[in-house]
Coordinates of N, CA and C in Angstrom, one line a residue:
H1 N 0.7 -0.9 0.0 CA -0.5 -0.1 0.4 C 0.7 1.3 -0.3
M2 N 2.2 1.2 0.8 CA 2.9 2.3 1.1 C 3.4 3.3 -0.9
H3 N 3.7 1.2 -1.4 CA 4.7 1.6 -2.3 C 3.0 2.0 -3.7
D4 N 1.8 2.1 -3.5 CA 1.3 2.4 -4.4 C 1.1 4.0 -3.8
L5 N 1.0 4.2 -3.4 CA 1.0 5.8 -2.6 C 2.2 7.1 -3.4
L6 N 3.5 5.8 -3.1 CA 4.3 6.7 -3.3 C 4.7 7.1 -4.9
R7 N 3.6 5.9 -5.8 CA 3.7 5.7 -7.4 C 2.6 6.9 -7.5
S8 N 1.6 6.2 -7.1 CA 0.0 7.5 -7.9 C -0.1 8.5 -6.3
D9 N 0.1 9.0 -6.0 CA -0.5 10.0 -4.8 C -1.7 10.1 -4.7
S10 N -3.0 9.0 -5.0 CA -4.3 9.3 -5.3 C -4.6 9.1 -3.8
I11 N -6.2 9.5 -4.0 CA -6.8 9.4 -3.1 C -7.2 7.7 -2.7
E12 N -7.3 6.8 -3.3 CA -7.7 5.4 -3.0 C -6.1 5.1 -2.4
A13 N -4.8 5.6 -2.5 CA -4.1 5.0 -2.4 C -3.6 5.3 -0.8
R14 N -4.6 6.6 -0.8 CA -4.3 6.9 0.7 C -5.2 6.4 1.6
A15 N -6.1 6.4 1.0 CA -7.0 5.2 2.3 C -7.2 3.9 2.1
H16 N -6.2 3.2 1.6 CA -5.8 1.7 1.5 C -4.7 2.5 2.9
L17 N -3.5 3.0 2.5 CA -2.4 3.4 3.6 C -3.1 3.2 5.0
A18 N -4.3 4.2 5.3 CA -4.9 4.1 6.1 C -5.4 3.5 7.4
D19 N -6.3 2.0 5.9 CA -6.4 0.8 6.5 C -5.6 0.6 6.8
E20 N -4.4 0.3 6.5 CA -3.2 -0.5 7.1 C -2.6 0.3 8.6
F21 N -2.9 1.4 8.5 CA -2.1 1.8 9.8 C -3.3 1.9 10.6
I22 N -4.5 1.5 10.9 CA -5.4 1.4 11.7 C -5.5 -0.3 11.7
S23 N -5.0 -1.0 11.0 CA -5.4 -2.2 11.7 C -4.2 -2.8 12.4
L24 N -2.4 -1.7 12.0 CA -1.8 -2.0 12.9 C -2.1 -1.3 14.5
L25 N -2.4 0.0 14.5 CA -3.2 0.4 16.2 C -3.9 -0.7 16.8
K26 N -4.6 -1.5 16.1 CA -5.9 -1.5 16.7 C -5.5 -3.5 17.3
A27 N -4.4 -3.7 16.5 CA -3.3 -4.9 16.8 C -2.4 -4.5 18.1
K28 N -1.6 -3.1 17.9 CA -1.1 -2.6 18.8 C -1.3 -1.9 20.0
K29 N -2.0 -1.2 20.1 CA -2.9 -1.2 21.3 C -1.8 0.4 21.9
H30 N -0.5 0.0 21.5 CA 0.7 1.0 22.3 C 1.3 2.2 21.7
Y31 N 0.3 2.1 20.4 CA 0.7 2.9 19.1 C -0.3 4.5 19.5
D32 N 0.3 5.3 19.8 CA -1.2 6.7 20.1 C -1.2 7.3 17.9
Q33 N -0.5 7.5 17.3 CA -0.5 7.6 15.9 C 0.5 6.9 15.0
I34 N -0.1 6.8 13.5 CA 1.5 6.3 12.9 C 0.7 7.3 11.8
R35 N 1.8 8.2 11.2 CA 2.1 9.1 9.5 C 3.0 8.7 9.1
Y36 N 2.4 9.3 7.7 CA 3.8 8.8 6.4 C 3.4 10.3 5.9
L37 N 4.7 11.3 6.2 CA 4.5 12.7 5.7 C 5.7 12.8 4.3
N38 N 5.4 13.7 3.8 CA 6.1 13.8 2.6 C 7.7 14.4 2.7
T39 N 7.8 15.0 1.0 CA 9.5 15.6 1.9 C 9.2 17.1 2.6
T40 N 8.5 17.7 2.6 CA 8.3 19.2 3.6 C 7.9 18.7 4.5
G41 N 7.5 17.4 4.9 CA 7.5 17.4 6.5 C 5.7 17.5 6.9
M42 N 4.8 17.5 5.5 CA 2.9 17.6 5.3 C 2.7 16.3 5.8
E43 N 1.8 16.0 6.6 CA 1.3 15.0 6.5 C 0.2 14.8 5.6
V44 N 0.6 13.2 5.0 CA -0.1 12.9 4.1 C -1.3 11.8 4.5
V45 N -0.9 11.2 4.9 CA -1.5 10.1 6.0 C -1.1 10.2 7.5
R46 N -2.6 10.1 8.3 CA -2.1 9.8 9.5 C -3.6 9.4 10.2
V47 N -3.3 8.1 10.8 CA -3.9 7.6 11.7 C -4.1 8.1 13.5
N48 N -4.9 7.9 13.8 CA -4.6 8.4 15.4 C -5.6 6.9 16.5
Y49 N -4.9 6.5 17.3 CA -5.4 5.6 18.3 C -6.8 6.1 19.3
N50 N -7.2 7.3 19.3 CA -8.6 7.1 19.8 C -8.6 6.7 20.9
S51 N -7.9 6.4 21.9 CA -8.4 5.3 22.8 C -9.6 4.1 22.9
G52 N -8.4 3.4 21.3 CA -9.1 2.1 20.7 C -10.1 2.3 20.1
A53 N -10.4 3.7 19.1 CA -11.4 3.3 18.2 C -10.5 3.9 16.8
P54 N -9.1 3.3 16.5 CA -8.6 4.0 15.5 C -9.6 4.9 14.2
Y55 N -8.7 6.0 13.8 CA -9.2 6.7 12.5 C -8.7 7.3 11.9
A56 N -8.8 7.4 10.7 CA -7.9 8.6 9.9 C -8.3 10.3 9.7
V57 N -7.0 10.7 10.3 CA -7.5 12.1 10.2 C -8.1 12.3 8.7
P58 N -9.1 13.5 8.8 CA -9.3 14.1 7.5 C -8.3 15.2 6.7
Q59 N -8.0 15.1 5.5 CA -7.4 16.0 5.1 C -7.1 17.0 5.0
E60 N -8.2 18.3 5.6 CA -8.4 19.9 6.0 C -7.6 19.2 7.1
E61 N -7.7 18.7 7.9 CA -6.9 18.3 9.4 C -5.3 18.2 9.6
L62 N -4.8 17.3 8.4 CA -3.9 17.1 8.4 C -3.0 18.1 9.0
Q63 N -1.2 18.1 9.3 CA -0.4 19.2 9.4 C 1.2 19.2 9.5
N64 N 1.6 20.3 8.8 CA 2.9 20.6 8.8 C 3.9 20.3 9.9
K65 N 5.3 19.0 10.1 CA 5.5 18.9 10.8 C 6.7 19.3 10.3
G66 N 7.3 19.9 9.4 CA 8.2 20.1 9.0 C 9.9 20.5 9.6
R67 N 9.4 21.4 10.6 CA 10.2 21.7 11.8 C 10.1 21.5 12.4
R68 N 9.5 20.3 13.2 CA 9.9 19.5 14.3 C 10.8 18.3 14.0
Y69 N 11.7 18.5 15.2 CA 13.0 17.7 15.4 C 13.0 16.4 14.6
Y70 N 12.3 15.8 15.0 CA 11.6 14.0 14.4 C 11.6 14.2 13.1
F71 N 10.8 15.0 12.5 CA 10.5 14.4 11.0 C 12.7 15.0 10.7
T72 N 12.5 16.0 10.7 CA 14.5 16.8 10.0 C 15.5 15.0 10.3
D73 N 15.3 14.8 12.0 CA 16.2 13.8 11.9 C 16.1 12.9 11.2
T74 N 15.0 12.6 10.7 CA 14.5 10.7 10.8 C 14.6 11.1 9.2
F75 N 14.0 12.4 8.2 CA 14.3 12.4 6.9 C 16.1 12.4 6.5
N76 N 16.4 13.2 7.5 CA 18.6 12.9 7.2 C 18.7 11.6 7.3
L77 N 17.8 10.3 7.3 CA 18.6 9.1 7.9 C 18.9 8.5 6.5
K78 N 19.2 7.1 6.4 CA 19.5 6.9 5.1 C 18.7 5.8 4.9
R79 N 18.8 4.8 4.0 CA 17.9 3.7 4.0 C 17.5 2.5 5.0
H80 N 17.1 2.3 5.6 CA 17.1 1.2 6.4 C 17.3 1.9 8.0
Q81 N 17.5 2.8 8.1 CA 18.2 3.4 9.4 C 17.1 4.1 10.8
V82 N 16.9 3.6 11.2 CA 15.9 4.5 12.6 C 15.9 5.3 13.6
F83 N 15.0 6.4 13.8 CA 15.2 6.7 14.4 C 14.6 7.0 15.8
V84 N 15.1 7.1 16.8 CA 14.2 7.0 18.1 C 14.3 8.6 18.7
S85 N 13.3 8.7 19.3 CA 13.6 10.0 19.5 C 13.8 10.1 21.1
P86 N 14.5 11.3 22.0 CA 13.6 11.3 23.2 C 12.8 10.8 23.7
M87 N 12.6 11.0 24.9 CA 11.0 10.9 25.5 C 10.8 12.4 25.9
D88 N 9.6 12.6 25.5 CA 8.9 13.9 25.9 C 6.9 13.6 25.3
L89 N 6.9 15.3 26.1 CA 5.5 15.1 26.2 C 4.6 15.6 24.9
N90 N 3.8 15.5 23.9 CA 3.0 15.2 22.2 C 2.6 16.5 22.4
V91 N 2.6 17.3 21.8 CA 1.9 18.6 21.0 C 1.4 18.7 19.6
E92 N 0.4 19.0 20.3 CA -0.5 19.4 18.6 C -0.8 20.8 18.4
N93 N -0.3 21.2 17.4 CA -0.7 22.8 17.1 C -0.2 23.9 17.6
G94 N 1.1 23.4 18.4 CA 2.4 24.3 19.2 C 1.7 24.3 20.5
K95 N 1.0 23.1 20.8 CA 0.5 23.7 22.1 C 0.8 22.0 23.0
I96 N 1.2 22.1 24.4 CA 1.1 20.3 25.0 C -0.5 19.7 24.7
E97 N -0.4 19.0 24.5 CA -1.8 18.0 24.1 C -2.0 17.9 26.3
T98 N -3.2 17.9 26.4 CA -3.3 17.5 27.6 C -5.2 16.6 27.4
P99 N -5.2 15.2 28.1 CA -4.0 14.8 29.5 C -2.5 14.8 28.9
L100 N -1.7 15.1 29.4 CA -0.7 14.7 29.1 C 0.0 13.6 27.9
K101 N 0.4 13.6 27.2 CA 1.3 12.1 26.4 C 2.2 12.1 26.5
P102 N 2.7 11.5 27.1 CA 4.4 11.2 27.2 C 4.6 10.6 26.0
M103 N 5.4 10.4 25.1 CA 5.8 9.7 23.8 C 7.5 9.6 23.6
L104 N 7.5 8.8 22.8 CA 8.8 8.0 22.3 C 8.4 8.2 20.9
R105 N 8.9 8.2 19.8 CA 8.4 8.3 18.4 C 10.1 7.4 17.7
F106 N 9.2 6.3 17.0 CA 10.3 5.9 15.7 C 10.5 6.5 14.2
G107 N 11.0 6.7 13.6 CA 10.7 6.4 12.4 C 11.7 6.4 11.8
T108 N 11.5 6.1 9.9 CA 12.4 5.7 8.9 C 12.1 6.2 8.1
P109 N 12.7 6.5 7.4 CA 12.6 7.5 5.8 C 12.1 6.1 4.5
V110 N 11.0 7.1 3.6 CA 10.8 5.6 2.5 C 10.6 6.2 1.7
Y111 N 11.1 5.4 0.4 CA 11.3 5.2 -1.1 C 11.0 5.1 -1.8
D112 N 10.3 5.7 -3.0 CA 9.7 5.2 -3.8 C 10.7 4.0 -4.2
P113 N 10.0 3.4 -5.7 CA 10.7 1.8 -6.8 C 11.7 1.8 -7.1
S114 N 11.5 3.7 -7.6 CA 12.7 4.1 -8.5 C 14.1 4.5 -7.5
G115 N 14.0 4.2 -6.0 CA 14.9 4.4 -4.8 C 15.2 6.3 -4.7
R116 N 14.1 7.3 -5.0 CA 14.2 8.0 -4.3 C 13.2 8.7 -3.3
K117 N 14.0 9.7 -2.5 CA 13.9 9.4 -1.1 C 11.5 10.3 -1.0
K118 N 11.3 9.7 -0.5 CA 9.7 10.4 -0.6 C 9.1 11.1 0.3
G119 N 9.7 10.4 1.7 CA 9.3 11.2 3.0 C 9.4 10.5 4.3
V120 N 8.6 10.5 5.1 CA 9.0 9.1 6.1 C 8.2 8.7 6.8
V121 N 8.3 7.7 7.9 CA 6.9 6.9 8.3 C 7.4 7.3 10.0
I122 N 6.5 8.3 10.5 CA 6.7 8.0 12.3 C 5.9 7.1 12.9
I123 N 6.2 6.4 13.7 CA 5.2 6.2 15.2 C 5.5 6.4 16.6
N124 N 4.1 7.1 16.6 CA 4.1 7.9 18.3 C 3.8 6.6 19.3
Y125 N 4.9 6.5 20.3 CA 4.5 4.9 20.9 C 4.6 5.7 22.4
Y126 N 3.5 4.8 23.0 CA 2.9 5.7 24.4 C 3.9 5.9 25.1
A127 N 4.4 6.4 25.3 CA 5.7 6.3 26.6 C 5.5 5.8 28.1
D128 N 4.2 6.3 28.5 CA 3.7 6.2 29.9 C 3.9 4.7 30.4
T129 N 3.4 3.8 28.9 CA 3.9 2.3 29.3 C 5.2 1.8 30.0
I130 N 5.6 2.8 29.5 CA 7.4 2.7 30.3 C 7.5 3.0 31.3
R131 N 7.4 4.7 31.8 CA 6.9 4.5 33.0 C 5.9 4.4 34.3
H132 N 5.0 3.1 33.7 CA 4.5 2.4 34.8 C 4.8 1.3 35.0
N133 N 5.6 0.7 33.7 CA 6.6 -0.5 34.2 C 7.4 -0.7 35.7
I134 N 8.1 1.2 35.5 CA 9.5 1.3 35.9 C 8.7 1.5 37.4
K135 N 7.8 2.0 37.4 CA 7.1 1.7 38.7 C 6.0 1.1 39.3
Q136 N 5.5 0.0 38.4 CA 5.5 -1.1 38.8 C 6.9 -2.3 39.4
F137 N 7.4 -1.9 38.5 CA 8.2 -2.9 39.2 C 9.2 -2.4 40.1
L138 N 9.4 -1.2 40.5 CA 10.1 -0.9 41.3 C 9.5 -0.7 42.8
A139 N 8.3 -1.1 43.1 CA 7.3 -0.3 44.2 C 8.2 -1.2 45.3
N140 N 7.8 0.1 45.8 CA 8.3 -0.5 47.2 C 8.3 1.3 48.2
P141 N 7.3 0.7 48.9 CA 7.0 1.6 50.7 C 8.5 2.7 50.9
D142 N 9.1 1.7 50.7 CA 9.9 2.6 51.3 C 11.4 3.5 49.9
S143 N 11.1 3.5 49.0 CA 12.1 4.0 47.8 C 10.9 4.9 46.7
A144 N 11.4 5.5 46.4 CA 10.8 6.0 45.3 C 11.2 6.4 43.7
P145 N 10.7 5.2 42.8 CA 11.9 5.4 41.3 C 11.9 6.6 40.5
M146 N 12.7 7.3 39.9 CA 12.9 8.2 38.7 C 13.0 7.5 37.7
L147 N 12.9 8.7 36.8 CA 13.1 8.2 35.2 C 13.9 9.9 35.4
L148 N 14.9 9.8 34.6 CA 15.3 10.9 34.1 C 16.1 11.0 32.6
N149 N 16.3 11.9 31.8 CA 16.8 11.9 30.8 C 18.4 12.9 30.9
A150 N 18.9 12.9 29.5 CA 20.1 12.6 29.4 C 20.6 14.3 30.2
R151 N 19.6 15.7 30.4 CA 20.2 16.7 30.6 C 19.9 16.9 32.0
G152 N 19.3 15.4 32.5 CA 19.4 15.3 34.3 C 17.2 16.2 34.9
Y153 N 16.9 16.1 33.6 CA 15.1 16.4 34.1 C 14.5 15.4 34.1
W154 N 13.7 15.1 35.2 CA 12.7 14.4 35.4 C 11.8 13.9 34.4
L155 N 11.5 12.7 34.0 CA 10.6 12.1 33.2 C 10.0 11.2 34.1
L156 N 10.3 11.1 35.0 CA 9.0 10.7 36.0 C 10.0 10.4 37.7
A157 N 9.0 11.0 38.5 CA 9.3 11.8 39.6 C 8.6 11.8 40.2
P158 N 8.9 11.4 42.1 CA 8.1 11.4 43.5 C 6.7 11.8 43.3
D159 N 7.2 13.4 42.8 CA 6.6 14.8 42.8 C 6.0 15.4 41.4
S160 N 5.0 14.6 40.7 CA 4.5 15.1 39.3 C 4.8 16.1 38.8
R161 N 5.1 17.3 39.7 CA 4.9 18.7 39.4 C 6.4 19.0 38.8
D162 N 7.3 18.0 39.4 CA 9.0 18.1 38.5 C 9.4 17.9 37.1
E163 N 8.2 17.3 37.1 CA 8.3 16.0 35.5 C 8.1 17.2 34.5
W164 N 8.8 17.1 33.3 CA 8.5 17.3 31.9 C 9.0 19.0 32.2
G165 N 10.6 19.1 33.0 CA 10.9 20.7 33.5 C 11.2 21.2 31.4
F166 N 11.6 20.2 30.6 CA 12.4 20.2 29.6 C 11.3 21.1 28.8
M167 N 10.0 20.7 28.9 CA 8.6 21.1 28.6 C 8.0 22.3 28.1
Y168 N 8.6 23.1 29.9 CA 7.6 24.1 30.2 C 8.6 24.7 30.8
K169 N 10.0 24.9 30.3 CA 10.9 25.4 30.0 C 11.4 26.4 32.2
N170 N 10.7 25.0 32.7 CA 11.5 25.4 34.1 C 12.8 24.7 34.2
K171 N 13.4 25.4 35.5 CA 14.4 24.5 35.9 C 14.4 23.3 37.5
R172 N 12.8 22.7 37.4 CA 13.0 21.9 38.0 C 13.8 20.3 37.2
R173 N 15.1 20.6 38.2 CA 16.4 19.3 37.1 C 16.6 19.0 38.1
F174 N 16.8 17.3 38.3 CA 17.4 16.3 39.2 C 19.4 16.6 39.5
D175 N 19.8 17.2 38.2 CA 21.0 17.8 38.5 C 21.1 19.1 39.0
H176 N 20.2 19.4 39.1 CA 20.3 21.1 40.0 C 20.0 20.8 41.9
R177 N 19.2 19.9 42.1 CA 18.5 19.0 43.2 C 19.8 18.7 44.1
Y178 N 20.3 17.8 42.9 CA 21.0 16.9 43.5 C 23.0 17.3 43.0
P179 N 23.6 17.9 42.5 CA 24.6 18.1 42.0 C 25.7 17.2 42.2
E180 N 25.9 17.1 43.4 CA 26.8 16.1 43.6 C 26.3 14.0 43.1
I181 N 25.1 13.6 43.5 CA 24.5 12.8 43.0 C 24.3 12.6 41.6
W182 N 24.2 13.9 40.8 CA 24.4 13.9 39.1 C 26.3 13.7 38.6
E183 N 26.4 14.2 39.5 CA 28.3 13.6 39.0 C 28.2 12.5 38.8
K184 N 28.0 12.3 39.9 CA 28.3 10.7 40.1 C 27.5 9.6 38.9
I185 N 26.3 10.0 38.4 CA 25.6 9.2 37.2 C 25.9 9.6 35.9
V186 N 26.9 10.5 35.6 CA 27.2 10.9 34.2 C 28.1 10.2 34.4
Q187 N 29.3 9.9 35.4 CA 30.1 9.5 35.0 C 30.2 7.7 35.3
Q188 N 29.6 7.4 35.5 CA 29.8 5.3 36.2 C 27.8 5.4 35.0
K189 N 28.0 4.1 34.4 CA 27.0 3.3 34.5 C 26.0 2.8 35.6
T190 N 26.6 2.7 36.7 CA 25.4 1.9 37.4 C 26.6 2.4 39.3
G191 N 25.7 2.5 40.2 CA 26.1 2.3 41.5 C 25.2 2.9 42.7
Q192 N 25.4 3.4 43.8 CA 25.3 4.0 44.8 C 25.5 5.2 45.4
V193 N 24.6 6.1 45.7 CA 25.7 7.0 46.7 C 24.9 7.4 48.0
S194 N 25.7 7.5 48.8 CA 24.5 7.9 50.2 C 25.1 9.1 50.9
T195 N 23.7 9.7 50.6 CA 23.6 10.6 51.2 C 22.6 11.3 52.6
S196 N 22.4 12.5 53.0 CA 22.0 13.0 54.0 C 20.0 12.9 53.2
D197 N 19.9 12.6 52.4 CA 18.7 12.7 51.6 C 18.0 10.9 51.1
G198 N 19.7 10.4 51.6 CA 18.7 9.0 51.9 C 19.9 8.5 50.4
L199 N 19.8 7.1 50.3 CA 20.3 6.6 49.3 C 19.8 6.4 47.9
F200 N 20.6 6.8 47.0 CA 20.3 6.8 46.0 C 21.2 5.9 45.0
T201 N 20.6 5.1 44.4 CA 20.8 3.7 42.9 C 20.2 3.8 41.8
F202 N 21.1 3.8 40.8 CA 21.1 4.2 39.4 C 21.8 3.1 38.6
I203 N 21.3 3.7 37.4 CA 21.8 2.3 36.5 C 21.3 3.5 34.8
T204 N 22.2 3.6 34.5 CA 21.7 4.7 32.9 C 21.7 3.4 32.3

């Protein structure tokens, strides 16, 4: 269906690809969106999970994502390479979507049968699944699981107000609050640090 669309961008070809994406969302259940974007970053086919009732977004509601990092980073890849994004919050029409949707994005460039790069496919993965699994796996009344990104921002914190500081452009960061512990974390793959705030056990 993708090759059909790349050969002739017809309404019928778009509909067939949308049906394929809908089937995948129904089967996987952990994907929020699947999109095919053209070389300018314009969405050509987009399917939303929609709480278990996937649907194809009407053409007049499709958006241009040409300036989003996940499009440019994916488009610059070579054939068969896969882009994996940092974890962040979903943004629609320039605003953080509410309720919050933590996301990972997987992308790969697509080529027509003659070998010309025609765009990218992007899959949005519900990253709350990862956060939930961490909380469940490390559930303990005496401990508080945390997930940090490479810049020291909380992706999962004991206090949810500390989370996603980089999205809201605030200074709620683990490395600011616990600079000595952060220094150890960036130097080692795994370890423990005992402080007056408690015992911090970490793995990267």
